[in-house]
Each structure stands twice: as C-alpha cells, then as structure tokens.
XYZ file of C-alpha atoms in Angstrom:
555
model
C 50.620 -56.531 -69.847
C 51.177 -60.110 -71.024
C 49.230 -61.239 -67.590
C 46.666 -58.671 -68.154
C 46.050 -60.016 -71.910
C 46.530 -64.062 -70.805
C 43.404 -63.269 -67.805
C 41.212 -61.501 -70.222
C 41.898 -62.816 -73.661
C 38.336 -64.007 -73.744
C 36.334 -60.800 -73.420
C 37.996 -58.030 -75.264
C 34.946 -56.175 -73.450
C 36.976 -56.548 -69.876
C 40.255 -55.442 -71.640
C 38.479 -52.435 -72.570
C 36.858 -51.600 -69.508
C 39.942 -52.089 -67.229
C 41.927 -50.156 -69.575
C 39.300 -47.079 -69.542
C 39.738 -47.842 -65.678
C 43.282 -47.199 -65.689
C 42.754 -44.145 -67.342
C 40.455 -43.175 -64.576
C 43.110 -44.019 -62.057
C 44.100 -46.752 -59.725
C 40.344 -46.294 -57.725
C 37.181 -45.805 -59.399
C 33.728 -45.676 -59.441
C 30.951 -47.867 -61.220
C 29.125 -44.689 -61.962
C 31.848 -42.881 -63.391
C 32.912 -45.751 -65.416
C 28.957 -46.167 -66.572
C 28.845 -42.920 -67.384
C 32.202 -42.998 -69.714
C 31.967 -46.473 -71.322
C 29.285 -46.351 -74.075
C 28.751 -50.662 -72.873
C 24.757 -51.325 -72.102
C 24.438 -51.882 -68.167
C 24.356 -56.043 -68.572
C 27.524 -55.668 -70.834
C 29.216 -53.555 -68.721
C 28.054 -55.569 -65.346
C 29.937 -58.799 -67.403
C 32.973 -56.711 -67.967
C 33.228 -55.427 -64.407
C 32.602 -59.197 -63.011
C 35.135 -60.693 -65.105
C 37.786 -57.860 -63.967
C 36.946 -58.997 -60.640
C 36.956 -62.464 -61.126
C 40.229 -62.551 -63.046
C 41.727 -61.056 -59.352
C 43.643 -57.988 -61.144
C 40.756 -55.604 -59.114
C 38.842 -55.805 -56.458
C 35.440 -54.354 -55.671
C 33.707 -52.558 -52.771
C 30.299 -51.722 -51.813
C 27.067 -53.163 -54.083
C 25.971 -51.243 -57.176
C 25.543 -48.605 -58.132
C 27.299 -47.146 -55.632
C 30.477 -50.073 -55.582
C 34.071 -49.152 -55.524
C 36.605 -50.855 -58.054
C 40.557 -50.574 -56.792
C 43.240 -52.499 -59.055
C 45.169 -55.140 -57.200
C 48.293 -53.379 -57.785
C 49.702 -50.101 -58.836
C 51.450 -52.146 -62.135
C 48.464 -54.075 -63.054
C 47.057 -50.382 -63.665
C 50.138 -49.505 -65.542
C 49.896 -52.328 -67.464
C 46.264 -51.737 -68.493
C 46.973 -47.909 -69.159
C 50.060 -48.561 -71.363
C 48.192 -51.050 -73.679
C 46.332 -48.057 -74.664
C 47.756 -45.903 -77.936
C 48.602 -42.583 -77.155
C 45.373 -41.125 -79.068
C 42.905 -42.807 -77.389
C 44.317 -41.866 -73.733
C 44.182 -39.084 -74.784
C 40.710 -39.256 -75.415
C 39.780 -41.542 -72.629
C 41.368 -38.284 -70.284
C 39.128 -35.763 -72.212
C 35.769 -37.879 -72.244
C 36.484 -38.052 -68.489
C 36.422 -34.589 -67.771
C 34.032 -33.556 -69.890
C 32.028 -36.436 -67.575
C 32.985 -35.316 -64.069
C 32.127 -31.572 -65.326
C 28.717 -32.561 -66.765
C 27.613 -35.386 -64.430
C 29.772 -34.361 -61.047
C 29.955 -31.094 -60.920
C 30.948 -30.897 -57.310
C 34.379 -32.197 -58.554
C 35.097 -28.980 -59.762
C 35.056 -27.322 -55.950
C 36.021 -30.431 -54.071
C 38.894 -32.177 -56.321
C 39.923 -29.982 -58.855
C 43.205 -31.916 -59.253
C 40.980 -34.785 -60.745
C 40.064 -32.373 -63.627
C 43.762 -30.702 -64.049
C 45.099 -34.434 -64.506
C 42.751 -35.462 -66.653
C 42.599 -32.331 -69.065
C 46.561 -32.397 -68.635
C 46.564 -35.682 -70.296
C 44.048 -34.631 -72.517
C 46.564 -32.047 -74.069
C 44.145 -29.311 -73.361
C 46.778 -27.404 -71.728
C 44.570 -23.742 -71.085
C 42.041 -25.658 -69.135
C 44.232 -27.714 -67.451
C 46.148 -25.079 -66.039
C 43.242 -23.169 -64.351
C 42.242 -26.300 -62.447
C 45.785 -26.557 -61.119
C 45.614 -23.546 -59.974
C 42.480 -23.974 -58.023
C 43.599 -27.315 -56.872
C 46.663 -25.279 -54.603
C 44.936 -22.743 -53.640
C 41.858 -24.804 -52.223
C 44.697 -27.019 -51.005
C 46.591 -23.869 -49.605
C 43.424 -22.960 -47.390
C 43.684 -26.682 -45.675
C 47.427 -25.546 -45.278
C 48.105 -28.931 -47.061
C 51.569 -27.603 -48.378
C 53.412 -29.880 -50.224
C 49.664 -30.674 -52.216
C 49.319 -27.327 -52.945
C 53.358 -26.701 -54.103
C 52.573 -29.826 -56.451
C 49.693 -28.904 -57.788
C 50.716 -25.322 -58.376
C 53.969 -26.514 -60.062
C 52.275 -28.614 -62.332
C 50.399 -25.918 -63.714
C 53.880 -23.734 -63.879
C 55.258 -26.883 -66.080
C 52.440 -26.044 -68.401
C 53.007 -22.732 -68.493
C 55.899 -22.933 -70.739
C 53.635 -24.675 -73.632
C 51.347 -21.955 -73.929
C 51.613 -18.676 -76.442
C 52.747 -15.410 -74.931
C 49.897 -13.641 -74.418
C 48.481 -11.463 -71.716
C 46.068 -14.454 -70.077
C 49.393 -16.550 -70.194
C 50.710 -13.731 -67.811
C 47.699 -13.795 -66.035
C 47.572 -17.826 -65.213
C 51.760 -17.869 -64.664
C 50.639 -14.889 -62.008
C 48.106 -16.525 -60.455
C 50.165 -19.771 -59.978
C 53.546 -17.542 -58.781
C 51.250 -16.128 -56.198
C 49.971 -19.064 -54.186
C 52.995 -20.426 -54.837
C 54.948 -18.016 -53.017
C 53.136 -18.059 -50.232
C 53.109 -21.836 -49.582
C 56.881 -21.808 -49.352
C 56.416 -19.297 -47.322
C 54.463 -21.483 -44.837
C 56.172 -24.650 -45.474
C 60.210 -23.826 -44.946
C 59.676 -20.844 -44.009
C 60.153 -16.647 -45.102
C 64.045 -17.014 -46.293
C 63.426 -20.025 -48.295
C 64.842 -19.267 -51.692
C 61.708 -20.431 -53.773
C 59.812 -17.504 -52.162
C 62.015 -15.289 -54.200
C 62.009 -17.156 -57.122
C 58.484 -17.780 -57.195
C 57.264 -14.106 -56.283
C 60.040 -11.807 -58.066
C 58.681 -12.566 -61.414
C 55.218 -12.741 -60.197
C 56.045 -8.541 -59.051
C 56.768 -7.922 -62.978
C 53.806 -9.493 -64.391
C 51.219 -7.673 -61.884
C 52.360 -5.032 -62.930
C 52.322 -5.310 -66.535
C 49.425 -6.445 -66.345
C 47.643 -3.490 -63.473
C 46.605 -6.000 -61.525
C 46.849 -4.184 -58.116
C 44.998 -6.663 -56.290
C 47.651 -9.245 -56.685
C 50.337 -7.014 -55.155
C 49.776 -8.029 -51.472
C 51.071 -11.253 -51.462
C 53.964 -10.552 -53.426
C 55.110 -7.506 -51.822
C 54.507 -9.018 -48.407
C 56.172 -11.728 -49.533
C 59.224 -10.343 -51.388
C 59.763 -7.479 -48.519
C 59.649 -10.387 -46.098
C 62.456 -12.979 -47.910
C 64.597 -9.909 -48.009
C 64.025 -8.798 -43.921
C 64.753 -12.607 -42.788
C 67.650 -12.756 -45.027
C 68.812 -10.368 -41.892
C 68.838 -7.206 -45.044
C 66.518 -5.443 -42.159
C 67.748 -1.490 -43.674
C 67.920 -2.438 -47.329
C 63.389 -3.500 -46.645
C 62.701 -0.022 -46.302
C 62.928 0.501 -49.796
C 60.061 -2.176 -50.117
C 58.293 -0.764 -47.528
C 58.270 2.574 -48.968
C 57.279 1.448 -52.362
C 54.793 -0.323 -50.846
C 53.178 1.965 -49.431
C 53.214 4.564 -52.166
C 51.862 1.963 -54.649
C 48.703 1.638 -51.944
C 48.564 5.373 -52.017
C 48.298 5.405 -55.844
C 46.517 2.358 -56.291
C 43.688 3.214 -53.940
C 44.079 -0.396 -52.646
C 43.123 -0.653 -48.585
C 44.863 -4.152 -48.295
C 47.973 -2.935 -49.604
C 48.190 -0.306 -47.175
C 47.456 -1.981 -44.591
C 49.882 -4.960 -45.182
C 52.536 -1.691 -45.826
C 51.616 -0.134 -42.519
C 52.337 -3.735 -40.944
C 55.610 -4.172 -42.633
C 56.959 -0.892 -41.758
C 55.767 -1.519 -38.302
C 58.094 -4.415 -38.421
C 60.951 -3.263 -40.240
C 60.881 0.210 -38.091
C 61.404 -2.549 -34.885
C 63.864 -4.022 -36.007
C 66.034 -1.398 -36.685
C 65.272 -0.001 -33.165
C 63.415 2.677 -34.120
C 60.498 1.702 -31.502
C 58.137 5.257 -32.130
C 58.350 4.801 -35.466
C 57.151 1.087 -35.582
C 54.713 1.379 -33.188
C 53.035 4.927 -35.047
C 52.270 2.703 -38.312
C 51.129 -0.315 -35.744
C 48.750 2.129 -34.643
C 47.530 2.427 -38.179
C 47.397 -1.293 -38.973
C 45.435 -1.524 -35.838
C 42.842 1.794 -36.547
C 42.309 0.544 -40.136
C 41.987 -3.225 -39.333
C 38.400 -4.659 -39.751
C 37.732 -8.296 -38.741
C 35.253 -9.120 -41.346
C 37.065 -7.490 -44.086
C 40.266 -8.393 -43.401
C 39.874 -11.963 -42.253
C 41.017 -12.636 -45.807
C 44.798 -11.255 -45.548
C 46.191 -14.293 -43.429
C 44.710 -16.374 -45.576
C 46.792 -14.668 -49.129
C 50.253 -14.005 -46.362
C 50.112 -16.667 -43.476
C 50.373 -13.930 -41.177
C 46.968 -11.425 -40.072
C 48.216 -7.850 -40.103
C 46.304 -6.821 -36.223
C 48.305 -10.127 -35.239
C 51.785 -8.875 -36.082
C 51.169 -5.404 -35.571
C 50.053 -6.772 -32.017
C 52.892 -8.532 -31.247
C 55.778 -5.445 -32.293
C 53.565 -2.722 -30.901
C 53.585 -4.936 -27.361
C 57.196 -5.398 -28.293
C 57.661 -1.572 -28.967
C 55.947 -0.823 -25.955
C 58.098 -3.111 -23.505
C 61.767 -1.399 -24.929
C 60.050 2.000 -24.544
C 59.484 1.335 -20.751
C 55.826 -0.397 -20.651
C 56.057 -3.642 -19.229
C 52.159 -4.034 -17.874
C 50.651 -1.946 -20.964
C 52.652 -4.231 -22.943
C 51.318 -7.576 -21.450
C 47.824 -5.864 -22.602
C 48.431 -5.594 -26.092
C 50.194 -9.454 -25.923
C 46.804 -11.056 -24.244
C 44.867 -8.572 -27.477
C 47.110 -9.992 -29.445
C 46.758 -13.750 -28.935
C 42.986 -13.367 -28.392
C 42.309 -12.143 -32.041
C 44.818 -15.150 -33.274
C 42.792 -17.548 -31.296
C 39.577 -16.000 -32.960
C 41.420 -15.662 -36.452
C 42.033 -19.568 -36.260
C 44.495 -19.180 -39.016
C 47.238 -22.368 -37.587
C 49.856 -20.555 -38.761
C 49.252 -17.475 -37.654
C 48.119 -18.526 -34.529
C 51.844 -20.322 -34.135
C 53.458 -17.380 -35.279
C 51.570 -15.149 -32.449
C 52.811 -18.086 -29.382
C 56.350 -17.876 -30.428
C 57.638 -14.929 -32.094
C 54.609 -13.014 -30.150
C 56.024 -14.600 -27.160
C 59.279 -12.149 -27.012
C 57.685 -9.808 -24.479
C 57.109 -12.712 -21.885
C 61.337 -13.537 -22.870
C 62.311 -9.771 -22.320
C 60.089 -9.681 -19.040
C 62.013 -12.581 -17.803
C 58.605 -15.053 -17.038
C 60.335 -17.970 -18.904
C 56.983 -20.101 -17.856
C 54.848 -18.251 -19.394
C 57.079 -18.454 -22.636
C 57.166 -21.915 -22.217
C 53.591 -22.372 -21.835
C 53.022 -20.338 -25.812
C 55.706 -22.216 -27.130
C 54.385 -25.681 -25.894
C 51.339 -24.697 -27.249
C 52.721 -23.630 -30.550
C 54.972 -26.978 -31.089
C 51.597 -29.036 -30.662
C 49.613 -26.978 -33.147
C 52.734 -27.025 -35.885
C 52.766 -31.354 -35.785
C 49.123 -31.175 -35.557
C 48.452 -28.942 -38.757
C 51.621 -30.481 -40.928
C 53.479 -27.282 -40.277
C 57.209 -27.795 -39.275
C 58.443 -24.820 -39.480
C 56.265 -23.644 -36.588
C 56.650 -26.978 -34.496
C 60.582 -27.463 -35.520
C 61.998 -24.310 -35.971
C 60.057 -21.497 -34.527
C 59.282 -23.359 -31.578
C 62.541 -24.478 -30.333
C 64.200 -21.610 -30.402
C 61.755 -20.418 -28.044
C 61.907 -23.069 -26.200
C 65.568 -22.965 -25.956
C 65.088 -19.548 -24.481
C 62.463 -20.252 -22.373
C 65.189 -22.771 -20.516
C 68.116 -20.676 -20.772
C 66.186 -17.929 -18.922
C 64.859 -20.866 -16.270
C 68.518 -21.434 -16.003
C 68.167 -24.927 -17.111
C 71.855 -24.028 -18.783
C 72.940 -28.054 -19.343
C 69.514 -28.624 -21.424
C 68.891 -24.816 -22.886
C 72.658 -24.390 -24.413
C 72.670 -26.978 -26.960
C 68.971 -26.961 -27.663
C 69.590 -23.608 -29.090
C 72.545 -24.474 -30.518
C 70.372 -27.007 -32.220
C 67.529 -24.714 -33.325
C 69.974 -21.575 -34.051
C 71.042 -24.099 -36.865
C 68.214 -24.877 -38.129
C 66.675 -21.220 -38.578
C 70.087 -20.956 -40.584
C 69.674 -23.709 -42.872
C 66.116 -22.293 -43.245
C 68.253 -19.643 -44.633
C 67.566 -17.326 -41.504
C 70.094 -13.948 -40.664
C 67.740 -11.705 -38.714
C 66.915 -12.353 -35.296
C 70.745 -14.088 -35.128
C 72.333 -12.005 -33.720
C 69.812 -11.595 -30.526
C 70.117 -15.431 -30.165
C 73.512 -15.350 -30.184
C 73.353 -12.826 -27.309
C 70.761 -15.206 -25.532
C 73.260 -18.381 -26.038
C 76.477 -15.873 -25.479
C 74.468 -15.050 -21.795
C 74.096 -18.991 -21.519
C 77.618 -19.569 -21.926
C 78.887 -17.041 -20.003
C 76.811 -18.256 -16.882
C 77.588 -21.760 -17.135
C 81.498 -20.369 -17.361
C 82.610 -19.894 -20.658
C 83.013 -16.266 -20.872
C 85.212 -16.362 -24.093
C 83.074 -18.333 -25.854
C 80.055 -15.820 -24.748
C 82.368 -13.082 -26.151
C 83.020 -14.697 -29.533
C 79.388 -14.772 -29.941
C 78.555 -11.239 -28.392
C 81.251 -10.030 -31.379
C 79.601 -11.857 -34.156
C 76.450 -10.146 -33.214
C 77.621 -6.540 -33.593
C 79.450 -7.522 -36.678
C 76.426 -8.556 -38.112
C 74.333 -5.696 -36.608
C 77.271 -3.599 -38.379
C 76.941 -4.390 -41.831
C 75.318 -1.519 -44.374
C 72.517 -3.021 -45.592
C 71.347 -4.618 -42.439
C 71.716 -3.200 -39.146
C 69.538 -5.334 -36.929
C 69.566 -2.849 -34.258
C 66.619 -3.199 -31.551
C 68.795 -5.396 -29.493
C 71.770 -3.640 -29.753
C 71.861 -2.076 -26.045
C 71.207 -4.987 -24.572
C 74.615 -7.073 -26.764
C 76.481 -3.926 -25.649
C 75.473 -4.247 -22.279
C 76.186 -8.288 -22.126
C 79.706 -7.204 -23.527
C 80.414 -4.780 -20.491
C 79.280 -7.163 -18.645
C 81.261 -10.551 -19.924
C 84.341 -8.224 -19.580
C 83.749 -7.201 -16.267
C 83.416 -10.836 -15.189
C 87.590 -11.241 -16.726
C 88.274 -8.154 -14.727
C 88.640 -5.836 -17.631
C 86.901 -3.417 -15.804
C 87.514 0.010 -17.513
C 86.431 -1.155 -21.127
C 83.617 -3.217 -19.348
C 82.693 0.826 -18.249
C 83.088 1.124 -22.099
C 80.565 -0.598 -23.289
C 78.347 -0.330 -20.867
C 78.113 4.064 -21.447
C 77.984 2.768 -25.050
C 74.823 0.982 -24.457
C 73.211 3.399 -22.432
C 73.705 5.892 -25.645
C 72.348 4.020 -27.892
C 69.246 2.887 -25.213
C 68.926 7.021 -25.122
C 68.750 7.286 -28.730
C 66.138 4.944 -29.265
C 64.077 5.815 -25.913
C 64.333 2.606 -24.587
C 63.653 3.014 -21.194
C 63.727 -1.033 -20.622
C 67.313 -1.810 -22.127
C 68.599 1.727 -20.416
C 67.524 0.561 -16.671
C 68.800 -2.840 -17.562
C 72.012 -1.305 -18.540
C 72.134 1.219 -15.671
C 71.742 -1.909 -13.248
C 74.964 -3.584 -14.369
C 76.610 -0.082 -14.566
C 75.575 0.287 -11.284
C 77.051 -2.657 -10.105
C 80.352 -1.892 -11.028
C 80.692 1.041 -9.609
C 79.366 -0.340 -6.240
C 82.413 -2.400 -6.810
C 84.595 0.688 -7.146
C 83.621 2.334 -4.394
C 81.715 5.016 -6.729
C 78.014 4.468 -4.700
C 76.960 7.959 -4.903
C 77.072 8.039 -9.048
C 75.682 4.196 -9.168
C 72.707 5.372 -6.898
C 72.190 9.065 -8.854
C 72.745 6.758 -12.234
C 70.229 3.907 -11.511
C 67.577 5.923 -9.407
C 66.976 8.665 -12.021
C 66.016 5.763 -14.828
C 64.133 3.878 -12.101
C 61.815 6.649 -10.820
C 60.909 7.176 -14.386
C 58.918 4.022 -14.456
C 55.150 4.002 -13.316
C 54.425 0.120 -14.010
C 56.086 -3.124 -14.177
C 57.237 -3.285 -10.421
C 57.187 -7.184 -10.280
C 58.741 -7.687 -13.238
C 62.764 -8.768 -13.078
C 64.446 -5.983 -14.077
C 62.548 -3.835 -11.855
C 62.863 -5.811 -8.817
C 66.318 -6.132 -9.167
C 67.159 -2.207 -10.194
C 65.047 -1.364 -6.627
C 67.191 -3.917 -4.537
C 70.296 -2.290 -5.256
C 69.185 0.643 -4.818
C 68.135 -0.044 -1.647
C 72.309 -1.558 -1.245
C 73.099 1.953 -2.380
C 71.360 4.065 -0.019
C-alpha cells in the first residue's frame, strides 16, 4: 500500500481509479471502468496513463477497446484494501448495476462476475441467484470444480437469509446442481451427493415442486445402489415411481422405470429389469428427453440400453444382445453428453467382457479413458476406465499386467466409496489369480464376494452363478472334487432361478468337465447338451464354442 501511495501521491485521481480497478478485479476493461468512474474522458485517460506509467499495471490493446491487468496479484490487494469497507461496498454494487445495464450479455455468459460483485455488495438475495446460474451454466460445460464453487458460494449465503419459502426455493435450486456435479466429478458414492441431495428431497417437497424430484431421486437412489445397498434401492425405486404416478410427471417415470431396470439387474432378477427397460425405451423421446442427461449425467435410453443388452446376454442372447449394445452406443454418440457417452464405453462395455471379445472391450474403454482427460472428467478416465481395462487384459490373459492393474483400480472405485460391482471384480481378479497359480488367494476373494452378496440389505446377486461356479471350479483345481460338485449344482440352481441360460451353460461346461474326469460321460453329455441345444444364436462366441467341443469329446 505504502508503494502504491509513494507512485501515485501526486494524482489522487490515479489512486482512485486503480482502487475502483481493484474492485473490478485483477483484469479490466477501459469501458467498464469509463462507465463506473464518474472522471470526464481526458481525466480519466490521465489517470489510466499514470497507472501505467507508474508500472503497477499494464495495458493491452488501444482505446476504447484496451485491456488494463495489475502487475501483480498484491499490488491489486493493496489498492483494494486502501478502500473503507463502505465504499467497496459500493464500488461492488455500482459495478453490477453497470454490467446489468450496459453489458447485459454478462448475465448469460459470466454470471459469476455479477454473484461476486453483488456478494460484496451485501445484496445477498441477488447474489445468490447468480451463483446459482453461474454452476449450472458451468455444469453444462461439465466444468466441475467451477460449478461446485460457484454453487457453494451461494449455499454460504444461504445461511444469511430469513426462513422463508423462496429461501427454500434458492437452497433447492443450489442442492440440486450441486448434487449432481459430485455426482460427475468423484463419482455416485461420493458422500457430498448425499449430503447435498437428502435435504434437497425435504424441501421439494415442502415446497410441491415435482419437477425438481428427478435429480434428487436419481441421485439419492443411486448413492445408496453404489454404496453396494442394491435390495435396500427398491424402496427408492418404488417411491419413485409412485410419486411419478401421482405427480403426473413423465420424467420422473421414466428416470423410475430406468432405475428399477437397474436395480432389478443387479439383484439378478433379469425379466424384471429388462420389462421396465422396455418401458424406458417405449416412452423415451429424443427431443424431449435430451434434457435428462443433462439434470443426471446419465440419458435414461443409454442405461436402459446397456442392462437390457446386459439382461439379454444372462438370459441366453448373445447376438440380440450385441444389437441392443451397437443401439446403445449409437444414441450416446448422438446424445454427445461426455459423460454419458463414457459411461456407455465402459460400464456399457460388460456384454463384450461376458462374451469373452476382450478387444473389443479394450477398444470402448480406450476410447472412454481419452474422452474422460479430454473433458476434465476423472472419474471416467481414472476409475471407470481402468477397471475395464484391467478386465479387458485379464480376459486377453495378459495375467502379469491385468492382476495388479485391477488391483490398482479395484482400490480406487473403493476410495470413491464404491461396494457394488465388488464383488464381480473380485471374481474377475480371483479368476486372474487362480490362472496365474494362486488358487488360495482366488478363493479368499471368491469368499469375500458371497459374503458381500450375503448381506440383508444388499444382495448383489446377478453374478452370483458365475462366483459359485469359479468356486467349484478353484476347488476342483486342489482336488476337492466332491464339494467342487457342490458348488457347481449350487450355481446351476441359482442360474435356473433367474433363467440365465448364459451363466447355466457356462456352469454346465465346468460340471461337465468333471465328470469327464470321473468317468461319468453319459450324465456330462445329457447335462451339457440339453442347455446347449437350447441356444439358437451366439455360436462363435466363447462359451459356445467351447460347450460344443466337449461335447463333441463326449460323444
């Protein structure tokens, strides 16, 4: 400040002026300056020149249209701190009331430059609106730690205002936004999803505002299902879809169809999750739904593509199922929502894992890791996409690299606060292990999995058959041959139960096999033939080929 005063003590008008440019910010303009300093143009040219002269700013570009940037970050500081509290105060207002009047494009294109000034301005209502706009206009360049600040600053606000209904309505439409930016940025678990969209659940309602509810229910049901609580979401699916029924609201029940199609999979009830697929993907409109990715991060035809095709694989529908995946990542392509689109290459990329094409997996995933760095979004490029990628190698049999690479990703989906889908990767590393020769430590895994599938509450069943069947099979490899049998009839009931005509010939294969070992050929072939002849498709897929081989060793 002392340096500030010593270079300008001769024209209190260039104190002035660099102090209404602090207020302004480090950077600004000659005709924003002009049009807040009430200085005559000569006067104000003076100021400007002596500013520049004195080498505390430096100027760009020929009037009117120059530039002016301080030298450094504490010579604006300085300049702004000389200034009494009042008059900053006023020097923030004037400046808003300046870019609304005489820039009104501000208000669309920077609306952070109008919540910082009317924040300083201690006109708090205002302020907080602009905020708001400022993440959400940020949140549709999926610029997510912008929009988290700027939709935390207006939260910070919040809690100067008067309770009153429109407080409850700007705290909700902060919340909201809010939510889903964590949501893209570390991912469904994170804990400030909850925390930002559990309250915001109470005050839509309290307020009827139905129209709110998709986000937050998506949102809430979503935290809870990657928390690995896959039963305990059927209460918010339910109550989502009865509050679309009584609200009249389309979007709602839609998202509710999509999130029952998910939940339904999960739990391994494939008929189920692919019957309310089948209603996301009746009711889904392109132009009027375009919107829903946007509010979610996910598009409702894009998920309900990828666990229909899913569905559809378990059930026995390898080819059909390949159709619905190619649907599926043509409409994300056409969405061009980034991470939606990332979402659909690596999650949506299960089918190619369960069809054993690990190149074509690798291929999405690839894909997906550049389009993640590309848009700022890590949790597609560092989370989502090496897991995939780390099953993409196991199933090359690139064991030395895959192992520890999903090791390494398993982690981080964990510390991303990630329980579902755990227990299938342990079953893909457990496999790993067990091929590269450490069958205990394949076991150990295999057991953590059905714990976890286990547990009231959660029961993360879709995959169980197929950790049964890798536990007959692990077993069988240590000679334990009777409960190896076991396990495997144990996966074969539960592959009945659900209809899954994929994990039940993958389970009759290895069945199969050991009693080709035991001399038992007839019951292999009777066993293994009777699931095989039920398929009509999928001949050059893995399983298939290998089921039809040993069938022919059989004969």
């Amino acid at each position: 400040r002392d340096s500030l005063t010593a270079r300008l003590d001769r024209s209190p008008a260039a104190i002035e002026i660099a102090q209404v440019g602090a207020v302004i910010g480090r950077e600004f303009s000659y005709e924003l300056i002009a049009a807040v300093t009430p200085h005559t143009e000569t006067d104000l040219d003076s100021a400007l020149n002596q500013l520049t002269e004195s080498g505390l700013a430096f100027r760009r570009g020929t009037l009117p249209e120059a530039q002016y940037t301080f030298k450094h970050a504490l010579v604006q500081d300085a300049a702004y701190e000389s200034l009494l509290k009042t008059r900053r105060q006023a020097l923030h207002a004037k400046i808003a009331r300046v870019l609304e009047e005489h820039f009104p494009t501000t208000e669309d294109t920077e609306p952070e430059l109008l919540a910082h000034h009317l924040t300083a301005a201690g006109e708090t209502e205002t302020a907080i609106g602009y905020w708001q706009k400022a993440g959400k206009l940020a949140l549709q360049r999926l610029a997510l730690n912008e929009a988290i600040s700027h939709l935390n600053q207006g939260m910070e606000l919040i809690g100067k205002l008067a309770q009153s209904a429109q407080r409850d309505a700007s705290e909700l439409d902060l919340r909201t936004p809010l939510g889903t930016a964590w949501m893209a940025l570390k991912g469904w678990a994170a804990p400030e999803v909850w925390s930002s969209l559990q309250p915001a659940l109470g005050l839509a309602k309290s307020l009827s505002r139905h129209e709110a509810l998709v986000p937050i229910y998506f949102g809430l049901w979503v935290n809870v299902l990657v928390q690995g609580r896959i039963a305990e979401t059927l209460d918010w699916v339910n109550e989502m879809l009865a509050t679309a029924e009584t609200s009249g609201d389309p979007d709602l029940l839609m998202v509710g169809h999509d999130a029952a199609c998910i939940t339904y999979n999960w739990l391994g009830d494939f008929n189920q999750s692919r019957e309310h697929g089948g209603r996301v993907l009746a009711l889904y409109d392109e132009e009027k739904h375009r919107h829903l990715a946007d509010l979610v991060n996910d598009d409702p035809k894009t998920t309900a593509g990828v666990y229909v095709s899913l569905g559809t694989w378990m059930l026995g529908f390898p080819d059909r199922a390949v159709q619905l995946i190619d649907a599926k990542d043509a409409h994300a392509r056409r969405r061009g929502q980034p991470f939606d689109l990332g979402w659909a290459l690596t999650v949506g990329g299960l089918v190619w894992n369960c069809r054993g094409q690990p190149e074509a997996l690798l291929a999405r995933v690839e894909e997906a890791e550049r389009l993640g760095r590309a848009h700022s979004l890590p949790f597609i490029s560092e989370v989502l996409a090496q897991i995939w990628k780390g099953f993409a190698w196991l199933r090359a049999g690139r064991l030395a690299e895959g192992i520890p690479h999903l090791r390494g990703a398993m982690e981080r989906w964990n510390a991303a606060g990630g329980e579902h889908f755990m227990p299938y990767m342990r079953a893909v590393l457990a496999e790993g292990l067990a091929l590269s020769g450490d069958l205990a430590g394949g076991l150990s895994l295999i057991e953590e999995s059905l714990g976890q599938i286990a547990r009231p509450g959660w029961e993360e069943r879709w995959h169980l058959a197929e950790a049964l069947r890798l536990k007959g099979w692990m077993l069988q490899q240590q000679g334990k041959l009777s409960v190896a049998e076991e396990n495997y009839f144990a996966s074969l009931d539960v592959a009945r139960e659900q209809q899954a005509k994929s994990w039940e010939l993958r389970t009759s294969t290895s069945l199969a096999r050991l009693w080709q070992i035991q001399g038992k050929r007839k019951e292999a072939h009777d066993l293994l033939s009777a699931v095989y002849n039920w398929f009509t498709e999928g001949f050059d897929t893995k399983d298939l080929i290998e089921a039809k081989a040993l069938l022919e060793e059989l004969a």
